[in-house]
Amino acid sequence: MNIYMDINFKFNKKRSGKMQWKKTLFSLTLLLLILFFNSSLAFSEEFSDVSKDYWAYTEIQSLSDLGIISGYPDQTFKPENTVKRAEFTSMVIKTLNKENISVNVANIFTDINKDFWGYETLLRSLELELIVGYPDCTFRPCNQITKSEATSIISKTVKNCEMPCDSKSSCSFEEVKYSELKQFADNEQVANWARPSFTKAVKNDLYVNHPDKNYLTPNNDLTRAEAAVLLYKIRQNPSVVVDKYKGPKLYAEKNRMVVEHLAATPYTASVNEVHITGLQATILAENIFPVRFVEKFTSKGSNKGDTVYLVFNKDLVTQEGTTLVPAGSKISAEIVDIKRGKPFHINGEVELNLLNLVTKSGAKYPLTATIVNNELFDPGFGACNLKRMGTIALTTTAAGTLMGLTVSADGDIGEGTVAGVAIGGGLGALFGLAAPGCGVNIPADKDIYIKLGSDLDVNLD
């Protein structure tokens, strides 16, 4: 589009200089805006060899607009051209928005030096453990990359497959036995080293097999169009990407819900699903997960109204690899009431009200849950016997949760059961066997399993 604009810089002596300069400034500003608008149009211009009905048009155009891929000076994209190993690595780093990560690894490739255009990108790929070289310590950056090699890189960024096994048992990736590949007529052509990668890719729909859906063609060189489709799929579905590979701008689409699962615990959960949509995860009610006291809890040193904390001593992670709650996050609880053991007073009582989950980033989420491990604990309880036990029990309140364990007078967890009855306002009075002077002591190294009473929505930091 040609722009013709005549700006008259001649001063009219009958007009003031001030007024003329205002008109001149306005004209120059308008000209700059028009030129900028036209340059923007030219920048986003579509490629002359990629029509709107081309099978990968949407993917190519989208990644081009994001600056992940680019065309040639003649305004072509050449979608059927193949991709070099270094080129694809660069595309992946841009897709993940990892261009600026710090690098702490040394170059291990003998055929790559600092003068190579992709030197920094390859170092970042090494830092992220995305690439490996050949046995002779070369990377061969200018070789064409095969679909198997590209899939190997992509699969490293992807979480483990959902395992078709009972949530009560553990199962490894190998148990899948690559069954996902059997649907393809050429599955036997997938090299042994590439089979795990293709299985993960197929399971997560991160593969491309155009035009024949019955073939993977794993040993073909990857085309530019195929590369665009693979990387576009990652941008569209960031929930399948392992946290360490997620850059700050990876979340192009947030409207696709992915179902993941919490790991099994010693206590059977009727539900173990976590629904993830973009940057938000919903941990469904009935899920069970462990926490611990930040420090040893003692009734002797605690008072009504005090706040105590439970901590996630390790990341709460789904089986598929998403970190839901980072280690160090805490659950706050208020001591609603506390009665210490006294001579001839057999009922030691403590009431705790769980309030909020507070993550390491400072995000706060209201919590409704119950403690499930209020049954028999370790049988060895030192000097205490069943008649010399203090207890802390748990029942649900209107605002949160009451929790409980059975403990011994000397601080060891002992045998016994927890008893509790609800009293006014939804709070619970917690009763148990207590010896004269027997206090409540809960070690900080014991897992306390929480079962959610309602869905818990958390942001993925």
CSV table of N, CA and C in Angstrom, one decimal, residues 205-351:
chain,number,residue,atom,x,y,z
A,205,ASP,N,-0.9,-36.6,22.4
A,205,ASP,CA,-1.3,-36.0,21.1
A,205,ASP,C,-0.2,-35.0,20.7
A,206,LEU,N,1.0,-35.3,20.9
A,206,LEU,CA,2.1,-34.4,20.5
A,206,LEU,C,2.9,-35.1,19.4
A,207,TYR,N,2.2,-35.4,18.3
A,207,TYR,CA,2.9,-36.1,17.2
A,207,TYR,C,2.2,-35.6,15.9
A,208,VAL,N,2.7,-35.8,14.8
A,208,VAL,CA,2.1,-35.4,13.5
A,208,VAL,C,2.3,-36.5,12.5
A,209,ASN,N,1.3,-36.9,11.8
A,209,ASN,CA,1.4,-37.9,10.8
A,209,ASN,C,0.5,-37.6,9.6
A,210,HIS,N,0.7,-36.5,9.0
A,210,HIS,CA,0.0,-36.0,7.8
A,210,HIS,C,0.7,-36.5,6.6
A,211,PRO,N,0.1,-37.0,5.6
A,211,PRO,CA,-1.4,-37.0,5.4
A,211,PRO,C,-2.1,-38.3,5.8
A,212,ASP,N,-1.3,-39.4,6.0
A,212,ASP,CA,-1.9,-40.7,6.3
A,212,ASP,C,-1.9,-40.9,7.8
A,213,LYS,N,-3.0,-40.9,8.4
A,213,LYS,CA,-3.1,-41.1,9.9
A,213,LYS,C,-2.7,-42.5,10.4
A,214,ASN,N,-2.5,-43.4,9.4
A,214,ASN,CA,-2.2,-44.8,9.8
A,214,ASN,C,-0.7,-45.0,9.9
A,215,TYR,N,0.1,-44.0,9.6
A,215,TYR,CA,1.6,-44.1,9.6
A,215,TYR,C,2.2,-43.0,10.4
A,216,LEU,N,3.3,-43.4,11.2
A,216,LEU,CA,4.1,-42.4,11.9
A,216,LEU,C,5.2,-41.9,11.1
A,217,THR,N,5.7,-42.7,10.2
A,217,THR,CA,6.9,-42.4,9.4
A,217,THR,C,8.0,-41.9,10.3
A,218,PRO,N,8.5,-42.6,11.3
A,218,PRO,CA,9.4,-42.1,12.3
A,218,PRO,C,10.8,-41.8,11.8
A,219,ASN,N,11.2,-42.4,10.7
A,219,ASN,CA,12.5,-42.2,10.2
A,219,ASN,C,12.6,-41.1,9.1
A,220,ASN,N,11.5,-40.5,8.7
A,220,ASN,CA,11.5,-39.4,7.8
A,220,ASN,C,12.1,-38.2,8.4
A,221,ASP,N,12.7,-37.4,7.6
A,221,ASP,CA,13.2,-36.1,8.1
A,221,ASP,C,12.0,-35.2,8.4
A,222,LEU,N,12.0,-34.4,9.4
A,222,LEU,CA,10.9,-33.5,9.8
A,222,LEU,C,10.9,-32.3,8.9
A,223,THR,N,9.7,-32.0,8.4
A,223,THR,CA,9.5,-30.8,7.6
A,223,THR,C,9.2,-29.6,8.4
A,224,ARG,N,9.3,-28.5,7.8
A,224,ARG,CA,9.0,-27.2,8.5
A,224,ARG,C,7.6,-27.1,9.0
A,225,ALA,N,6.7,-27.6,8.1
A,225,ALA,CA,5.3,-27.6,8.5
A,225,ALA,C,5.0,-28.6,9.6
A,226,GLU,N,5.6,-29.8,9.6
A,226,GLU,CA,5.5,-30.7,10.7
A,226,GLU,C,6.0,-30.1,12.0
A,227,ALA,N,7.1,-29.5,11.9
A,227,ALA,CA,7.7,-28.8,13.1
A,227,ALA,C,6.8,-27.8,13.7
A,228,ALA,N,6.1,-27.0,12.8
A,228,ALA,CA,5.2,-26.0,13.3
A,228,ALA,C,4.0,-26.7,14.0
A,229,VAL,N,3.5,-27.8,13.5
A,229,VAL,CA,2.4,-28.5,14.1
A,229,VAL,C,2.7,-29.0,15.5
A,230,LEU,N,3.9,-29.6,15.6
A,230,LEU,CA,4.4,-30.2,16.9
A,230,LEU,C,4.5,-29.1,17.9
A,231,LEU,N,5.1,-28.0,17.6
A,231,LEU,CA,5.3,-26.9,18.6
A,231,LEU,C,4.0,-26.2,18.9
A,232,TYR,N,3.2,-26.0,17.9
A,232,TYR,CA,1.9,-25.4,18.2
A,232,TYR,C,1.1,-26.2,19.2
A,233,LYS,N,1.2,-27.5,19.1
A,233,LYS,CA,0.4,-28.4,20.0
A,233,LYS,C,0.9,-28.2,21.5
A,234,ILE,N,2.2,-27.9,21.6
A,234,ILE,CA,2.7,-27.6,23.0
A,234,ILE,C,2.2,-26.3,23.5
A,235,ARG,N,2.2,-25.3,22.6
A,235,ARG,CA,1.6,-24.0,23.0
A,235,ARG,C,0.1,-24.1,23.4
A,236,GLN,N,-0.6,-25.0,22.7
A,236,GLN,CA,-2.0,-25.1,22.9
A,236,GLN,C,-2.3,-25.9,24.2
A,237,ASN,N,-1.4,-26.7,24.6
A,237,ASN,CA,-1.7,-27.6,25.7
A,237,ASN,C,-0.6,-27.6,26.7
A,238,PRO,N,-0.3,-26.5,27.4
A,238,PRO,CA,0.8,-26.4,28.4
A,238,PRO,C,0.6,-27.3,29.6
A,239,SER,N,-0.6,-27.8,29.8
A,239,SER,CA,-0.8,-28.6,31.0
A,239,SER,C,0.0,-30.0,30.9
A,240,VAL,N,0.3,-30.4,29.7
A,240,VAL,CA,1.1,-31.7,29.6
A,240,VAL,C,2.6,-31.5,29.8
A,241,VAL,N,3.0,-30.2,29.9
A,241,VAL,CA,4.4,-29.9,30.0
A,241,VAL,C,4.9,-30.0,31.4
A,242,VAL,N,6.0,-30.6,31.7
A,242,VAL,CA,6.6,-30.7,33.0
A,242,VAL,C,7.0,-29.3,33.4
A,243,ASP,N,6.8,-29.0,34.7
A,243,ASP,CA,6.9,-27.7,35.3
A,243,ASP,C,8.3,-27.0,34.9
A,244,LYS,N,9.4,-27.8,35.0
A,244,LYS,CA,10.7,-27.2,34.7
A,244,LYS,C,10.9,-26.6,33.3
A,245,TYR,N,10.0,-27.1,32.4
A,245,TYR,CA,10.1,-26.6,31.0
A,245,TYR,C,9.1,-25.5,30.7
A,246,LYS,N,8.4,-25.1,31.7
A,246,LYS,CA,7.4,-24.0,31.4
A,246,LYS,C,8.0,-22.6,31.6
A,247,GLY,N,8.1,-21.9,30.5
A,247,GLY,CA,8.5,-20.5,30.6
A,247,GLY,C,7.3,-19.7,30.9
A,248,PRO,N,7.5,-18.4,31.2
A,248,PRO,CA,6.4,-17.5,31.7
A,248,PRO,C,5.3,-17.2,30.7
A,249,LYS,N,5.5,-17.5,29.4
A,249,LYS,CA,4.5,-17.2,28.4
A,249,LYS,C,4.0,-18.4,27.6
A,250,LEU,N,4.1,-19.5,28.3
A,250,LEU,CA,3.8,-20.8,27.6
A,250,LEU,C,2.3,-21.0,27.5
A,251,TYR,N,1.5,-20.2,28.2
A,251,TYR,CA,0.1,-20.5,28.4
A,251,TYR,C,-0.8,-19.8,27.3
A,252,ALA,N,-0.6,-20.1,26.1
A,252,ALA,CA,-1.4,-19.5,25.0
A,252,ALA,C,-2.8,-19.8,25.1
A,253,GLU,N,-3.1,-21.0,25.4
A,253,GLU,CA,-4.5,-21.5,25.5
A,253,GLU,C,-4.8,-22.0,26.9
A,254,LYS,N,-5.8,-21.6,27.6
A,254,LYS,CA,-6.1,-22.0,28.9
A,254,LYS,C,-7.5,-22.6,29.1
A,255,ASN,N,-8.1,-23.0,28.0
A,255,ASN,CA,-9.5,-23.5,28.0
A,255,ASN,C,-9.6,-25.0,27.9
A,256,ARG,N,-8.5,-25.7,27.9
A,256,ARG,CA,-8.6,-27.2,27.8
A,256,ARG,C,-8.3,-27.8,29.1
A,257,MET,N,-9.2,-28.6,29.6
A,257,MET,CA,-9.0,-29.2,30.9
A,257,MET,C,-8.4,-30.6,30.7
A,258,VAL,N,-7.3,-30.8,31.6
A,258,VAL,CA,-6.6,-32.1,31.6
A,258,VAL,C,-6.8,-32.7,33.0
A,259,VAL,N,-7.0,-34.0,33.0
A,259,VAL,CA,-7.2,-34.8,34.2
A,259,VAL,C,-5.9,-35.4,34.6
A,260,GLU,N,-5.5,-35.1,35.8
A,260,GLU,CA,-4.3,-35.8,36.4
A,260,GLU,C,-4.7,-36.4,37.7
A,261,HIS,N,-3.7,-37.1,38.4
A,261,HIS,CA,-4.1,-37.9,39.5
A,261,HIS,C,-3.0,-37.7,40.6
A,262,LEU,N,-3.5,-37.7,41.9
A,262,LEU,CA,-2.6,-37.7,43.0
A,262,LEU,C,-2.2,-39.2,43.3
A,263,ALA,N,-1.0,-39.3,43.8
A,263,ALA,CA,-0.5,-40.7,44.1
A,263,ALA,C,-1.3,-41.3,45.3
A,264,ALA,N,-1.2,-42.6,45.3
A,264,ALA,CA,-1.9,-43.3,46.4
A,264,ALA,C,-1.2,-43.1,47.7
A,265,THR,N,-2.0,-43.2,48.8
A,265,THR,CA,-1.4,-43.0,50.1
A,265,THR,C,-1.8,-44.3,50.9
A,266,PRO,N,-1.3,-44.5,52.1
A,266,PRO,CA,-1.8,-45.6,52.9
A,266,PRO,C,-3.3,-45.7,53.1
A,267,TYR,N,-4.0,-44.6,52.9
A,267,TYR,CA,-5.4,-44.5,53.1
A,267,TYR,C,-6.1,-44.4,51.8
A,268,THR,N,-7.1,-45.2,51.6
A,268,THR,CA,-7.8,-45.3,50.3
A,268,THR,C,-8.7,-44.1,50.1
A,269,ALA,N,-8.4,-43.4,48.9
A,269,ALA,CA,-9.2,-42.2,48.6
A,269,ALA,C,-10.2,-42.7,47.5
A,270,SER,N,-11.5,-42.2,47.7
A,270,SER,CA,-12.5,-42.5,46.7
A,270,SER,C,-12.3,-41.8,45.4
A,271,VAL,N,-11.5,-40.7,45.5
A,271,VAL,CA,-11.3,-39.8,44.3
A,271,VAL,C,-9.8,-39.5,44.4
A,272,ASN,N,-9.1,-39.5,43.2
A,272,ASN,CA,-7.7,-39.1,43.2
A,272,ASN,C,-7.5,-38.1,42.0
A,273,GLU,N,-8.5,-37.6,41.4
A,273,GLU,CA,-8.4,-36.7,40.3
A,273,GLU,C,-8.1,-35.3,40.6
A,274,VAL,N,-7.3,-34.7,39.7
A,274,VAL,CA,-7.0,-33.3,39.8
A,274,VAL,C,-7.3,-32.7,38.4
A,275,HIS,N,-8.1,-31.7,38.3
A,275,HIS,CA,-8.5,-31.1,37.0
A,275,HIS,C,-7.7,-29.9,36.8
A,276,ILE,N,-6.9,-29.8,35.7
A,276,ILE,CA,-6.0,-28.7,35.4
A,276,ILE,C,-6.4,-28.0,34.1
A,277,THR,N,-6.6,-26.7,34.2
A,277,THR,CA,-7.0,-25.9,33.1
A,277,THR,C,-6.0,-24.7,33.1
A,278,GLY,N,-5.1,-24.7,32.1
A,278,GLY,CA,-4.1,-23.6,32.1
A,278,GLY,C,-3.3,-23.6,33.3
A,279,LEU,N,-3.4,-22.4,34.0
A,279,LEU,CA,-2.6,-22.2,35.3
A,279,LEU,C,-3.4,-22.5,36.5
A,280,GLN,N,-4.5,-23.1,36.4
A,280,GLN,CA,-5.3,-23.4,37.6
A,280,GLN,C,-5.6,-24.9,37.7
A,281,ALA,N,-5.4,-25.4,39.0
A,281,ALA,CA,-5.7,-26.8,39.2
A,281,ALA,C,-6.8,-26.9,40.3
A,282,THR,N,-7.7,-27.8,40.1
A,282,THR,CA,-8.7,-28.1,41.1
A,282,THR,C,-8.5,-29.5,41.6
A,283,ILE,N,-8.1,-29.6,42.9
A,283,ILE,CA,-7.9,-30.9,43.6
A,283,ILE,C,-9.3,-31.3,44.1
A,284,LEU,N,-9.9,-32.3,43.6
A,284,LEU,CA,-11.2,-32.7,43.9
A,284,LEU,C,-11.4,-33.1,45.3
A,285,ALA,N,-12.6,-32.9,45.9
A,285,ALA,CA,-12.9,-33.3,47.2
A,285,ALA,C,-12.7,-34.8,47.3
A,286,GLU,N,-12.3,-35.3,48.5
A,286,GLU,CA,-12.1,-36.7,48.8
A,286,GLU,C,-10.6,-37.1,48.5
A,287,ASN,N,-9.8,-36.2,47.8
A,287,ASN,CA,-8.4,-36.5,47.7
A,287,ASN,C,-7.7,-36.5,49.0
A,288,ILE,N,-6.7,-37.3,49.2
A,288,ILE,CA,-5.9,-37.4,50.4
A,288,ILE,C,-4.5,-37.1,50.1
A,289,PHE,N,-3.9,-36.3,51.0
A,289,PHE,CA,-2.4,-36.0,50.9
A,289,PHE,C,-1.8,-35.8,52.2
A,290,PRO,N,-0.5,-35.9,52.3
A,290,PRO,CA,0.2,-35.8,53.7
A,290,PRO,C,0.7,-34.4,53.9
A,291,VAL,N,0.7,-34.0,55.2
A,291,VAL,CA,1.4,-32.8,55.7
A,291,VAL,C,2.0,-33.2,57.1
A,292,ARG,N,2.8,-32.3,57.7
A,292,ARG,CA,3.4,-32.5,59.0
A,292,ARG,C,3.3,-31.2,59.8
A,293,PHE,N,3.4,-31.4,61.1
A,293,PHE,CA,3.6,-30.1,61.9
A,293,PHE,C,4.9,-29.5,61.6
A,294,VAL,N,5.0,-28.2,61.6
A,294,VAL,CA,6.2,-27.5,61.3
A,294,VAL,C,7.2,-27.8,62.4
A,295,GLU,N,6.8,-27.9,63.6
A,295,GLU,CA,7.6,-28.3,64.8
A,295,GLU,C,6.8,-29.1,65.7
A,296,LYS,N,7.4,-29.8,66.6
A,296,LYS,CA,6.7,-30.6,67.6
A,296,LYS,C,5.7,-29.8,68.3
A,297,PHE,N,4.5,-30.4,68.3
A,297,PHE,CA,3.3,-29.7,69.0
A,297,PHE,C,3.2,-30.3,70.4
A,298,THR,N,3.1,-29.4,71.4
A,298,THR,CA,2.9,-29.8,72.7
A,298,THR,C,1.8,-29.0,73.3
A,299,SER,N,1.0,-29.7,74.1
A,299,SER,CA,-0.1,-28.9,74.8
A,299,SER,C,0.4,-28.1,75.9
A,300,LYS,N,1.6,-28.5,76.4
A,300,LYS,CA,2.2,-27.8,77.6
A,300,LYS,C,2.6,-26.4,77.2
A,301,GLY,N,3.1,-26.2,75.9
A,301,GLY,CA,3.6,-24.9,75.5
A,301,GLY,C,2.6,-24.2,74.6
A,302,SER,N,1.3,-24.6,74.5
A,302,SER,CA,0.4,-24.0,73.6
A,302,SER,C,-0.8,-23.5,74.4
A,303,ASN,N,-1.5,-22.5,73.8
A,303,ASN,CA,-2.6,-21.9,74.5
A,303,ASN,C,-3.8,-21.6,73.5
A,304,LYS,N,-5.0,-21.5,74.0
A,304,LYS,CA,-6.1,-21.2,73.2
A,304,LYS,C,-5.9,-19.9,72.4
A,305,GLY,N,-6.2,-19.9,71.2
A,305,GLY,CA,-6.0,-18.8,70.3
A,305,GLY,C,-4.7,-18.8,69.6
A,306,ASP,N,-3.8,-19.6,69.9
A,306,ASP,CA,-2.5,-19.7,69.2
A,306,ASP,C,-2.8,-20.2,67.8
A,307,THR,N,-1.8,-19.8,66.9
A,307,THR,CA,-1.8,-20.3,65.6
A,307,THR,C,-0.7,-21.3,65.4
A,308,VAL,N,-1.0,-22.5,64.9
A,308,VAL,CA,0.0,-23.5,64.6
A,308,VAL,C,0.0,-23.8,63.1
A,309,TYR,N,1.1,-24.4,62.6
A,309,TYR,CA,1.2,-24.6,61.2
A,309,TYR,C,1.6,-26.1,60.9
A,310,LEU,N,0.9,-26.5,59.8
A,310,LEU,CA,1.3,-27.8,59.2
A,310,LEU,C,2.0,-27.5,57.9
A,311,VAL,N,3.0,-28.3,57.5
A,311,VAL,CA,3.8,-27.9,56.4
A,311,VAL,C,3.8,-29.1,55.4
A,312,PHE,N,3.9,-28.8,54.1
A,312,PHE,CA,4.2,-29.8,53.1
A,312,PHE,C,5.7,-29.9,53.1
A,313,ASN,N,6.2,-31.1,53.6
A,313,ASN,CA,7.6,-31.3,53.6
A,313,ASN,C,8.2,-31.7,52.3
A,314,LYS,N,7.4,-31.9,51.3
A,314,LYS,CA,7.8,-32.2,50.0
A,314,LYS,C,6.7,-31.7,49.0
A,315,ASP,N,7.1,-31.5,47.7
A,315,ASP,CA,6.1,-31.0,46.8
A,315,ASP,C,4.9,-32.0,46.7
A,316,LEU,N,3.7,-31.4,46.6
A,316,LEU,CA,2.5,-32.2,46.3
A,316,LEU,C,2.4,-32.2,44.8
A,317,VAL,N,2.7,-33.4,44.2
A,317,VAL,CA,2.9,-33.5,42.7
A,317,VAL,C,1.9,-34.6,42.2
A,318,THR,N,1.3,-34.4,41.1
A,318,THR,CA,0.5,-35.4,40.5
A,318,THR,C,1.4,-36.5,39.9
A,319,GLN,N,0.8,-37.7,39.7
A,319,GLN,CA,1.5,-38.8,39.1
A,319,GLN,C,2.0,-38.4,37.7
A,320,GLU,N,1.4,-37.5,37.0
A,320,GLU,CA,1.8,-37.1,35.7
A,320,GLU,C,2.9,-36.0,35.8
A,321,GLY,N,3.2,-35.4,36.9
A,321,GLY,CA,4.4,-34.5,37.0
A,321,GLY,C,4.1,-33.1,37.3
A,322,THR,N,2.8,-32.7,37.5
A,322,THR,CA,2.5,-31.3,37.8
A,322,THR,C,2.6,-31.0,39.3
A,323,THR,N,3.4,-30.0,39.7
A,323,THR,CA,3.5,-29.6,41.1
A,323,THR,C,2.3,-28.7,41.4
A,324,LEU,N,1.5,-29.2,42.3
A,324,LEU,CA,0.3,-28.5,42.8
A,324,LEU,C,0.6,-27.6,43.9
A,325,VAL,N,1.3,-28.1,44.9
A,325,VAL,CA,1.7,-27.3,46.1
A,325,VAL,C,3.1,-27.5,46.3
A,326,PRO,N,4.0,-26.4,46.3
A,326,PRO,CA,5.4,-26.6,46.5
A,326,PRO,C,5.8,-26.9,47.9
A,327,ALA,N,6.8,-27.6,48.1
A,327,ALA,CA,7.3,-27.9,49.5
A,327,ALA,C,7.6,-26.6,50.2
A,328,GLY,N,7.3,-26.6,51.5
A,328,GLY,CA,7.4,-25.4,52.3
A,328,GLY,C,6.1,-24.6,52.4
A,329,SER,N,5.1,-24.9,51.6
A,329,SER,CA,3.8,-24.3,51.8
A,329,SER,C,3.2,-24.8,53.1
A,330,LYS,N,2.3,-24.0,53.7
A,330,LYS,CA,1.8,-24.3,55.0
A,330,LYS,C,0.3,-24.3,55.1
A,331,ILE,N,-0.2,-25.0,56.1
A,331,ILE,CA,-1.7,-24.9,56.4
A,331,ILE,C,-1.7,-24.3,57.8
A,332,SER,N,-2.4,-23.2,57.9
A,332,SER,CA,-2.6,-22.6,59.2
A,332,SER,C,-3.8,-23.1,60.0
A,333,ALA,N,-3.6,-23.2,61.3
A,333,ALA,CA,-4.7,-23.8,62.2
A,333,ALA,C,-4.7,-23.0,63.5
A,334,GLU,N,-5.9,-22.8,64.0
A,334,GLU,CA,-6.0,-22.1,65.2
A,334,GLU,C,-6.4,-23.1,66.3
A,335,ILE,N,-5.8,-22.9,67.5
A,335,ILE,CA,-6.2,-23.7,68.7
A,335,ILE,C,-7.4,-23.1,69.2
A,336,VAL,N,-8.5,-23.8,69.0
A,336,VAL,CA,-9.8,-23.3,69.5
A,336,VAL,C,-10.0,-23.5,71.0
A,337,ASP,N,-9.5,-24.6,71.5
A,337,ASP,CA,-9.5,-24.8,73.0
A,337,ASP,C,-8.5,-25.8,73.3
A,338,ILE,N,-8.0,-25.7,74.5
A,338,ILE,CA,-7.0,-26.7,75.0
A,338,ILE,C,-7.1,-26.9,76.5
A,339,LYS,N,-7.1,-28.2,76.9
A,339,LYS,CA,-7.2,-28.6,78.3
A,339,LYS,C,-6.1,-29.6,78.6
A,340,ARG,N,-5.2,-29.2,79.4
A,340,ARG,CA,-4.1,-30.1,79.7
A,340,ARG,C,-4.5,-31.1,80.7
A,341,GLY,N,-3.8,-32.3,80.6
A,341,GLY,CA,-4.1,-33.4,81.6
A,341,GLY,C,-3.7,-33.0,83.0
A,342,LYS,N,-4.6,-33.3,83.9
A,342,LYS,CA,-4.4,-33.0,85.3
A,342,LYS,C,-4.7,-34.3,86.1
A,343,PRO,N,-4.1,-34.4,87.3
A,343,PRO,CA,-4.4,-35.5,88.2
A,343,PRO,C,-5.9,-35.8,88.3
A,344,PHE,N,-6.2,-37.1,88.1
A,344,PHE,CA,-7.6,-37.5,88.2
A,344,PHE,C,-8.5,-37.0,87.1
A,345,HIS,N,-8.0,-36.3,86.1
A,345,HIS,CA,-8.8,-35.8,85.0
A,345,HIS,C,-8.4,-36.6,83.8
A,346,ILE,N,-9.2,-37.5,83.4
A,346,ILE,CA,-8.8,-38.4,82.3
A,346,ILE,C,-9.0,-37.9,80.9
A,347,ASN,N,-9.6,-36.7,80.7
A,347,ASN,CA,-9.9,-36.2,79.4
A,347,ASN,C,-9.0,-35.1,79.0
A,348,GLY,N,-7.9,-35.4,78.3
A,348,GLY,CA,-7.1,-34.4,77.7
A,348,GLY,C,-7.8,-33.9,76.4
A,349,GLU,N,-7.9,-32.6,76.2
A,349,GLU,CA,-8.7,-32.1,75.1
A,349,GLU,C,-7.9,-31.0,74.3
A,350,VAL,N,-7.9,-31.1,73.0
A,350,VAL,CA,-7.3,-30.0,72.2
A,350,VAL,C,-8.3,-29.9,71.0
A,351,GLU,N,-8.6,-28.7,70.6
A,351,GLU,CA,-9.4,-28.4,69.5
A,351,GLU,C,-8.6,-27.5,68.5
